């Protein structure tokens, strides 16, 4: 049983509560005993005759974060927090709530999915058709520059029995299980890392996918000639700051093929615990279930293929340790992107029946687990053109 938690604020108290076993579980090693994922929190009814307002909640969250980064610490331990029964009803409400935690908004460089901007630093979570499975993964594992924290908001939800759940699993527990069950796979990933090859095309490769201009062309003008366009795109690639560990080539039709040598194992800042930071199971499962390719293809860092039996076992372990979050309207899920993975289940009904929004933020850059320059990611360089 999870340890009950109370978080007093100046104006109310966040109390933990229990979800059904399909939606919440007790984490295994290396997490502390009786640690639940997600940690589900809701405010206690106020003794005041006045209803609890979003402004009050935001003020108190800002205070706790400013004083001792309390919610950041809970995220580090649990991987995922669920906030329920808050007065969040719109894009604007969600934006204000997410920004109250004090994190720096994340700029996605090399985006592979279509995320049109709905408000400052708020986008749809994913625009892929409802039939498409998006299996468990860390956000942006195919590029060097990944967010530290992800906020998801259930604006329009389906209820139980129709699908559309958000899977939740621990990346720290996943590493422990892989090291225990398939130690040769863990050793290969630590020694070699991965080669991540991402292909960007002028048109979206599939519905919900991103174009080359969405990925790297934020300064491109319609009047730019081809040489100028490529120069602006290459300037964005240089912001990764990875030197020889990120290479690219242009094809005759203007397609950009980008290759990164990346660590699949990264360490959590503060605990130094290893995390399997990856989309390998997602690429494998998505391809089998959806019948279409992925924007990124990943191999071992020496260029050799990863055995399918390893990928199948990785997905099986993920199935064993994940839960499925059934959304209620107004729910906010917050992920520590180094500690936890997320995804999206298909659903029955119309595309517009489920509307989940996302807001991404930077965190501390995770540490290296392996050796060599490729084993350590860095914070992307600021864009000088934004000054």
JSON list of N, CA and C in Angstrom, two decimals, residues 166-196:
[
{"chain": "A", "resi": 166, "resn": "UNK", "atom": "N", "xyz": [-3.60, 7.03, -21.11]},
{"chain": "A", "resi": 166, "resn": "UNK", "atom": "CA", "xyz": [-2.18, 7.38, -21.18]},
{"chain": "A", "resi": 166, "resn": "UNK", "atom": "C", "xyz": [-1.39, 6.39, -20.35]},
{"chain": "A", "resi": 167, "resn": "UNK", "atom": "N", "xyz": [-0.55, 5.56, -20.98]},
{"chain": "A", "resi": 167, "resn": "UNK", "atom": "CA", "xyz": [0.29, 4.63, -20.22]},
{"chain": "A", "resi": 167, "resn": "UNK", "atom": "C", "xyz": [1.34, 5.38, -19.41]},
{"chain": "A", "resi": 168, "resn": "UNK", "atom": "N", "xyz": [1.66, 4.81, -18.25]},
{"chain": "A", "resi": 168, "resn": "UNK", "atom": "CA", "xyz": [2.66, 5.40, -17.35]},
{"chain": "A", "resi": 168, "resn": "UNK", "atom": "C", "xyz": [3.56, 4.28, -16.86]},
{"chain": "A", "resi": 169, "resn": "UNK", "atom": "N", "xyz": [4.88, 4.47, -16.93]},
{"chain": "A", "resi": 169, "resn": "UNK", "atom": "CA", "xyz": [5.82, 3.48, -16.40]},
{"chain": "A", "resi": 169, "resn": "UNK", "atom": "C", "xyz": [7.10, 4.17, -15.98]},
{"chain": "A", "resi": 170, "resn": "UNK", "atom": "N", "xyz": [7.86, 3.51, -15.12]},
{"chain": "A", "resi": 170, "resn": "UNK", "atom": "CA", "xyz": [9.09, 4.07, -14.59]},
{"chain": "A", "resi": 170, "resn": "UNK", "atom": "C", "xyz": [10.28, 3.68, -15.45]},
{"chain": "A", "resi": 171, "resn": "UNK", "atom": "N", "xyz": [11.06, 4.66, -15.89]},
{"chain": "A", "resi": 171, "resn": "UNK", "atom": "CA", "xyz": [12.29, 4.39, -16.64]},
{"chain": "A", "resi": 171, "resn": "UNK", "atom": "C", "xyz": [13.39, 3.84, -15.74]},
{"chain": "A", "resi": 172, "resn": "UNK", "atom": "N", "xyz": [13.34, 4.22, -14.45]},
{"chain": "A", "resi": 172, "resn": "UNK", "atom": "CA", "xyz": [14.33, 3.71, -13.50]},
{"chain": "A", "resi": 172, "resn": "UNK", "atom": "C", "xyz": [14.08, 2.23, -13.21]},
{"chain": "A", "resi": 173, "resn": "UNK", "atom": "N", "xyz": [12.82, 1.88, -13.00]},
{"chain": "A", "resi": 173, "resn": "UNK", "atom": "CA", "xyz": [12.48, 0.47, -12.79]},
{"chain": "A", "resi": 173, "resn": "UNK", "atom": "C", "xyz": [12.73, -0.35, -14.05]},
{"chain": "A", "resi": 174, "resn": "UNK", "atom": "N", "xyz": [12.46, 0.24, -15.20]},
{"chain": "A", "resi": 174, "resn": "UNK", "atom": "CA", "xyz": [12.69, -0.46, -16.46]},
{"chain": "A", "resi": 174, "resn": "UNK", "atom": "C", "xyz": [14.16, -0.84, -16.61]},
{"chain": "A", "resi": 175, "resn": "UNK", "atom": "N", "xyz": [15.06, 0.09, -16.28]},
{"chain": "A", "resi": 175, "resn": "UNK", "atom": "CA", "xyz": [16.49, -0.24, -16.36]},
{"chain": "A", "resi": 175, "resn": "UNK", "atom": "C", "xyz": [16.82, -1.40, -15.43]},
{"chain": "A", "resi": 176, "resn": "UNK", "atom": "N", "xyz": [16.33, -1.36, -14.20]},
{"chain": "A", "resi": 176, "resn": "UNK", "atom": "CA", "xyz": [16.61, -2.44, -13.25]},
{"chain": "A", "resi": 176, "resn": "UNK", "atom": "C", "xyz": [16.15, -3.78, -13.78]},
{"chain": "A", "resi": 177, "resn": "UNK", "atom": "N", "xyz": [14.94, -3.82, -14.36]},
{"chain": "A", "resi": 177, "resn": "UNK", "atom": "CA", "xyz": [14.40, -5.07, -14.87]},
{"chain": "A", "resi": 177, "resn": "UNK", "atom": "C", "xyz": [15.20, -5.57, -16.08]},
{"chain": "A", "resi": 178, "resn": "UNK", "atom": "N", "xyz": [15.58, -4.65, -16.97]},
{"chain": "A", "resi": 178, "resn": "UNK", "atom": "CA", "xyz": [16.37, -5.06, -18.14]},
{"chain": "A", "resi": 178, "resn": "UNK", "atom": "C", "xyz": [17.73, -5.58, -17.70]},
{"chain": "A", "resi": 179, "resn": "UNK", "atom": "N", "xyz": [18.36, -4.90, -16.77]},
{"chain": "A", "resi": 179, "resn": "UNK", "atom": "CA", "xyz": [19.65, -5.36, -16.28]},
{"chain": "A", "resi": 179, "resn": "UNK", "atom": "C", "xyz": [19.54, -6.73, -15.63]},
{"chain": "A", "resi": 180, "resn": "UNK", "atom": "N", "xyz": [18.42, -7.00, -14.98]},
{"chain": "A", "resi": 180, "resn": "UNK", "atom": "CA", "xyz": [18.20, -8.29, -14.33]},
{"chain": "A", "resi": 180, "resn": "UNK", "atom": "C", "xyz": [17.81, -9.39, -15.32]},
{"chain": "A", "resi": 181, "resn": "UNK", "atom": "N", "xyz": [16.90, -9.08, -16.26]},
{"chain": "A", "resi": 181, "resn": "UNK", "atom": "CA", "xyz": [16.33, -10.10, -17.13]},
{"chain": "A", "resi": 181, "resn": "UNK", "atom": "C", "xyz": [17.11, -10.30, -18.42]},
{"chain": "A", "resi": 182, "resn": "UNK", "atom": "N", "xyz": [17.67, -9.24, -18.98]},
{"chain": "A", "resi": 182, "resn": "UNK", "atom": "CA", "xyz": [18.46, -9.35, -20.21]},
{"chain": "A", "resi": 182, "resn": "UNK", "atom": "C", "xyz": [19.74, -8.53, -20.04]},
{"chain": "A", "resi": 183, "resn": "UNK", "atom": "N", "xyz": [20.63, -9.01, -19.16]},
{"chain": "A", "resi": 183, "resn": "UNK", "atom": "CA", "xyz": [21.83, -8.23, -18.84]},
{"chain": "A", "resi": 183, "resn": "UNK", "atom": "C", "xyz": [22.71, -7.96, -20.05]},
{"chain": "A", "resi": 184, "resn": "UNK", "atom": "N", "xyz": [22.73, -8.87, -21.03]},
{"chain": "A", "resi": 184, "resn": "UNK", "atom": "CA", "xyz": [23.56, -8.64, -22.21]},
{"chain": "A", "resi": 184, "resn": "UNK", "atom": "C", "xyz": [23.07, -7.42, -22.99]},
{"chain": "A", "resi": 185, "resn": "UNK", "atom": "N", "xyz": [21.76, -7.20, -23.01]},
{"chain": "A", "resi": 185, "resn": "UNK", "atom": "CA", "xyz": [21.19, -6.04, -23.69]},
{"chain": "A", "resi": 185, "resn": "UNK", "atom": "C", "xyz": [21.59, -4.76, -22.97]},
{"chain": "A", "resi": 186, "resn": "UNK", "atom": "N", "xyz": [21.48, -4.75, -21.64]},
{"chain": "A", "resi": 186, "resn": "UNK", "atom": "CA", "xyz": [21.88, -3.58, -20.85]},
{"chain": "A", "resi": 186, "resn": "UNK", "atom": "C", "xyz": [23.35, -3.27, -21.07]},
{"chain": "A", "resi": 187, "resn": "UNK", "atom": "N", "xyz": [24.19, -4.32, -21.12]},
{"chain": "A", "resi": 187, "resn": "UNK", "atom": "CA", "xyz": [25.63, -4.12, -21.30]},
{"chain": "A", "resi": 187, "resn": "UNK", "atom": "C", "xyz": [25.94, -3.55, -22.68]},
{"chain": "A", "resi": 188, "resn": "UNK", "atom": "N", "xyz": [25.24, -4.05, -23.71]},
{"chain": "A", "resi": 188, "resn": "UNK", "atom": "CA", "xyz": [25.47, -3.54, -25.07]},
{"chain": "A", "resi": 188, "resn": "UNK", "atom": "C", "xyz": [25.06, -2.07, -25.17]},
{"chain": "A", "resi": 189, "resn": "UNK", "atom": "N", "xyz": [23.93, -1.72, -24.57]},
{"chain": "A", "resi": 189, "resn": "UNK", "atom": "CA", "xyz": [23.49, -0.33, -24.62]},
{"chain": "A", "resi": 189, "resn": "UNK", "atom": "C", "xyz": [24.47, 0.59, -23.89]},
{"chain": "A", "resi": 190, "resn": "UNK", "atom": "N", "xyz": [24.99, 0.13, -22.76]},
{"chain": "A", "resi": 190, "resn": "UNK", "atom": "CA", "xyz": [25.95, 0.94, -22.00]},
{"chain": "A", "resi": 190, "resn": "UNK", "atom": "C", "xyz": [27.25, 1.12, -22.77]},
{"chain": "A", "resi": 191, "resn": "UNK", "atom": "N", "xyz": [27.69, 0.07, -23.44]},
{"chain": "A", "resi": 191, "resn": "UNK", "atom": "CA", "xyz": [28.98, 0.11, -24.15]},
{"chain": "A", "resi": 191, "resn": "UNK", "atom": "C", "xyz": [28.90, 0.88, -25.46]},
{"chain": "A", "resi": 192, "resn": "UNK", "atom": "N", "xyz": [27.79, 0.70, -26.19]},
{"chain": "A", "resi": 192, "resn": "UNK", "atom": "CA", "xyz": [27.71, 1.22, -27.56]},
{"chain": "A", "resi": 192, "resn": "UNK", "atom": "C", "xyz": [26.81, 2.43, -27.72]},
{"chain": "A", "resi": 193, "resn": "UNK", "atom": "N", "xyz": [25.83, 2.59, -26.83]},
{"chain": "A", "resi": 193, "resn": "UNK", "atom": "CA", "xyz": [24.81, 3.59, -27.07]},
{"chain": "A", "resi": 193, "resn": "UNK", "atom": "C", "xyz": [23.98, 3.21, -28.28]},
{"chain": "A", "resi": 194, "resn": "UNK", "atom": "N", "xyz": [23.32, 4.19, -28.87]},
{"chain": "A", "resi": 194, "resn": "UNK", "atom": "CA", "xyz": [22.51, 3.93, -30.05]},
{"chain": "A", "resi": 194, "resn": "UNK", "atom": "C", "xyz": [22.82, 4.95, -31.14]},
{"chain": "A", "resi": 195, "resn": "UNK", "atom": "N", "xyz": [22.59, 4.53, -32.38]},
{"chain": "A", "resi": 195, "resn": "UNK", "atom": "CA", "xyz": [22.58, 5.44, -33.52]},
{"chain": "A", "resi": 195, "resn": "UNK", "atom": "C", "xyz": [21.13, 5.70, -33.87]},
{"chain": "A", "resi": 196, "resn": "UNK", "atom": "N", "xyz": [20.73, 6.94, -33.77]},
{"chain": "A", "resi": 196, "resn": "UNK", "atom": "CA", "xyz": [19.36, 7.33, -34.07]},
{"chain": "A", "resi": 196, "resn": "UNK", "atom": "C", "xyz": [19.35, 8.10, -35.38]}
]
